[in-house]
């Protein structure tokens, strides 16, 4: 059976994330569209991925890259039409790819008809109850109802002309929905069915841990307890709006819906919660997967990676599932650049505009990004790749200030640059208009030399990121099915593990991965040359001509040791 036809294909697969505005633009308006994706989808199939996840393409004012949806059943004209989406689905199927779409249930756009109606309706009305409207505090209610902070900076409350306030965890253009309101619950179930009936294979659930809030009066302040960056857990327990137990009711209902389709469709949570609570989202009657941001945030250190891997495997195993592995997405500094700057500066400080950004050591970033890819792709479970990581794209850290579009930029009073640097449109060709992104320009400026990273420039170059990813994804398929994971003996600063077991007939059926996270070369015992499958950088030899694994390098071997 081809891998993609397997019923539980999602347990061990590679899902390629398409950031809608920046993948490919067919109509030349500078903004990515569905036709552009369809035209370029063969790249994803050639890479060896099993599925694509598309970030939102729904009708939207694009105040937050489409995560502000004005109509959940329509395609934004800048991204195309519903027929374009049908054509994309058909093309994906032809190529053996599954299609996962993004669902944004925590909030909608201020231009959604429900919010327009809410603004036109009086306090206490049914229209307002679909959102979280409250009177303010302080004299004349001029202070927000609680101290809740927006993830994008500033208060999570905005005031409307009649004096009430509405809540928004993100930008003011993204009012939070009230998930205690049965109409909201019913509407999203209908939206899920709409896309399932069209033939999608699954959903990525935006801000899955935020839907339910503790709205009992008086609202509780958080005293800074919501200040963690996107994708990381809030501090404290019983938080008024993050990771509340009640949110699981929603997913139990959704699971019944996705299971009612044949074959069952899948769901993956974006949930910035603690390692202890993340597995709750993947209980057998809830979601299939949750993004593993611990892996993404892991410092470059053998002990830390080992701990993240152990915790992730154990957490997933508790509910009979496998973890996911993520190194990058459209919300974080690209990992090539994260690994190129001093530890700890990339996820927070690097995004600031205080003039103290450390100069990246690009050689180190390149080596580590390649090694991390091999580490990640060897682990049991599903890897989510972010478009462009297969090209080794760095963060574009020096975008002109006037080009920045992330709402974080304005909401932080222009002190945090935000996420545009990882969203610069992809280079497909060495030269030409927007390096093959489309026949026109690109909504974010591409830096000079961007074409050197292009698919065209890298294809056929054995030392390129692209060819390493292609080889890795092809090899990986040989080792699917056996989810056994074993740590192997390793040197200090090295990680070594095996996925799968060596078959009884001596046939090598296991994949061994070794990665050197120390600053020194480590001897690499490879009795037989034919065991060597892939390396992220050239191996070295010491004087006695023993092979060595240089620092920041990973290797794949077929394991014959039992
Ligand atoms: C998620 C998305 C992010 C978006 C936010 C609000 O974290 O990944 O891009 O800004 O939700 O919808």
Short mmCIF file of N, CA and C in Angstrom, two decimals, residues 3-15 50-51 98 100 201-202 255 259 263-268 282-284 286-290 316 319-324 380-384 476 480 483:
data_model
loop_
_atom_site.label_atom_id
_atom_site.label_comp_id
_atom_site.label_asym_id
_atom_site.label_seq_id
_atom_site.Cartn_x
_atom_site.Cartn_y
_atom_site.Cartn_z
N UNK A 3 2.31 4.74 1.00
CA UNK A 3 2.24 5.33 2.32
C UNK A 3 1.02 6.24 2.48
N UNK A 4 0.79 7.07 1.46
CA UNK A 4 -0.27 8.07 1.56
C UNK A 4 -1.66 7.44 1.64
N UNK A 5 -1.79 6.19 1.23
CA UNK A 5 -3.12 5.57 1.24
C UNK A 5 -3.44 4.94 2.59
N UNK A 6 -2.45 4.88 3.45
CA UNK A 6 -2.62 4.26 4.76
C UNK A 6 -3.62 5.05 5.60
N UNK A 7 -4.49 4.35 6.29
CA UNK A 7 -5.52 4.99 7.09
C UNK A 7 -4.92 5.90 8.18
N UNK A 8 -3.87 5.40 8.82
CA UNK A 8 -3.24 6.19 9.88
C UNK A 8 -1.98 6.89 9.37
N UNK A 9 -2.04 7.37 8.15
CA UNK A 9 -0.90 8.02 7.49
C UNK A 9 -0.30 9.13 8.33
N UNK A 10 -1.13 9.78 9.13
CA UNK A 10 -0.69 10.96 9.87
C UNK A 10 0.24 10.62 11.03
N UNK A 11 0.28 9.38 11.48
CA UNK A 11 1.12 9.05 12.65
C UNK A 11 2.59 9.33 12.36
N UNK A 12 3.03 8.91 11.18
CA UNK A 12 4.43 9.13 10.81
C UNK A 12 4.46 9.71 9.41
N UNK A 13 4.40 11.02 9.34
CA UNK A 13 4.37 11.62 8.01
C UNK A 13 5.16 12.91 8.03
N UNK A 14 5.24 13.52 6.86
CA UNK A 14 5.88 14.83 6.75
C UNK A 14 4.84 15.78 6.17
N UNK A 15 4.52 16.80 6.93
CA UNK A 15 3.53 17.77 6.48
C UNK A 15 4.26 19.08 6.16
N UNK A 50 4.08 14.21 2.62
CA UNK A 50 2.84 13.44 2.52
C UNK A 50 1.62 14.34 2.44
N UNK A 51 1.77 15.57 2.94
CA UNK A 51 0.59 16.44 3.04
C UNK A 51 1.04 17.90 3.01
N UNK A 98 -2.00 14.86 0.84
CA UNK A 98 -3.20 15.22 1.61
C UNK A 98 -3.23 16.74 1.78
N UNK A 100 -4.43 19.80 4.39
CA UNK A 100 -4.93 20.22 5.72
C UNK A 100 -5.15 21.73 5.67
N UNK A 201 -8.51 16.91 4.10
CA UNK A 201 -8.09 15.75 4.89
C UNK A 201 -7.91 16.06 6.36
N UNK A 202 -7.98 17.33 6.71
CA UNK A 202 -7.82 17.64 8.12
C UNK A 202 -7.73 19.13 8.38
N UNK A 255 -14.12 15.74 17.28
CA UNK A 255 -13.59 14.43 16.90
C UNK A 255 -14.71 13.53 16.37
N UNK A 259 -14.44 11.91 12.71
CA UNK A 259 -14.50 10.44 12.63
C UNK A 259 -15.69 9.94 11.81
N UNK A 263 -12.17 8.05 4.72
CA UNK A 263 -11.54 7.68 5.97
C UNK A 263 -11.56 8.87 6.92
N UNK A 264 -11.41 8.62 8.23
CA UNK A 264 -11.49 9.72 9.19
C UNK A 264 -10.47 10.81 8.89
N UNK A 265 -10.85 12.03 9.17
CA UNK A 265 -9.97 13.18 8.90
C UNK A 265 -9.20 13.52 10.17
N UNK A 266 -8.12 14.27 10.03
CA UNK A 266 -7.28 14.50 11.21
C UNK A 266 -7.30 15.96 11.67
N UNK A 267 -6.89 16.15 12.90
CA UNK A 267 -6.81 17.52 13.45
C UNK A 267 -5.51 17.67 14.24
N UNK A 268 -4.88 18.82 14.08
CA UNK A 268 -3.64 19.09 14.82
C UNK A 268 -3.79 20.44 15.53
N UNK A 282 -4.35 15.36 22.86
CA UNK A 282 -4.31 14.24 21.91
C UNK A 282 -4.83 12.96 22.56
N UNK A 283 -5.75 13.11 23.51
CA UNK A 283 -6.40 11.92 24.03
C UNK A 283 -7.20 11.28 22.89
N UNK A 284 -7.44 9.97 22.99
CA UNK A 284 -8.02 9.25 21.85
C UNK A 284 -9.34 9.82 21.33
N UNK A 286 -10.01 13.06 21.28
CA UNK A 286 -9.85 14.48 20.97
C UNK A 286 -9.07 14.66 19.67
N UNK A 287 -7.98 15.39 19.70
CA UNK A 287 -7.27 15.70 18.47
C UNK A 287 -6.21 14.62 18.19
N UNK A 288 -5.79 14.55 16.95
CA UNK A 288 -4.81 13.52 16.59
C UNK A 288 -3.41 13.93 16.99
N UNK A 289 -3.13 15.21 16.87
CA UNK A 289 -1.77 15.68 17.10
C UNK A 289 -1.79 17.09 17.70
N UNK A 290 -0.64 17.46 18.27
CA UNK A 290 -0.44 18.84 18.73
C UNK A 290 0.99 19.22 18.37
N UNK A 316 3.08 11.47 24.34
CA UNK A 316 2.24 10.96 23.25
C UNK A 316 1.87 9.50 23.52
N UNK A 319 -1.19 8.27 25.41
CA UNK A 319 -2.49 8.17 24.74
C UNK A 319 -2.39 7.41 23.43
N UNK A 320 -1.37 6.57 23.35
CA UNK A 320 -1.25 5.67 22.20
C UNK A 320 -0.92 6.37 20.90
N UNK A 321 -0.31 7.57 20.99
CA UNK A 321 -0.01 8.27 19.74
C UNK A 321 1.48 8.60 19.65
N UNK A 322 1.87 9.29 18.63
CA UNK A 322 3.27 9.69 18.45
C UNK A 322 3.33 11.21 18.44
N UNK A 323 4.48 11.77 18.81
CA UNK A 323 4.58 13.24 18.84
C UNK A 323 4.71 13.84 17.44
N UNK A 324 4.68 15.16 17.41
CA UNK A 324 5.06 15.89 16.20
C UNK A 324 6.40 16.56 16.50
N UNK A 380 10.55 9.18 15.61
CA UNK A 380 9.24 8.61 15.30
C UNK A 380 8.17 9.68 15.45
N UNK A 381 7.23 9.73 14.51
CA UNK A 381 6.17 10.73 14.58
C UNK A 381 6.12 11.55 13.32
N UNK A 382 5.41 12.66 13.38
CA UNK A 382 5.21 13.50 12.20
C UNK A 382 6.02 14.78 12.28
N UNK A 383 6.71 15.09 11.20
CA UNK A 383 7.46 16.34 11.14
C UNK A 383 6.68 17.36 10.33
N UNK A 384 6.55 18.54 10.90
CA UNK A 384 5.95 19.66 10.16
C UNK A 384 7.08 20.55 9.66
N UNK A 476 13.76 8.23 4.62
CA UNK A 476 12.91 8.10 5.80
C UNK A 476 11.79 7.09 5.56
N UNK A 480 9.59 3.55 7.92
CA UNK A 480 8.30 3.83 8.55
C UNK A 480 7.66 2.53 9.02
N UNK A 483 7.71 1.84 15.06
CA UNK A 483 7.84 3.08 15.84
C UNK A 483 8.80 2.94 17.03
#
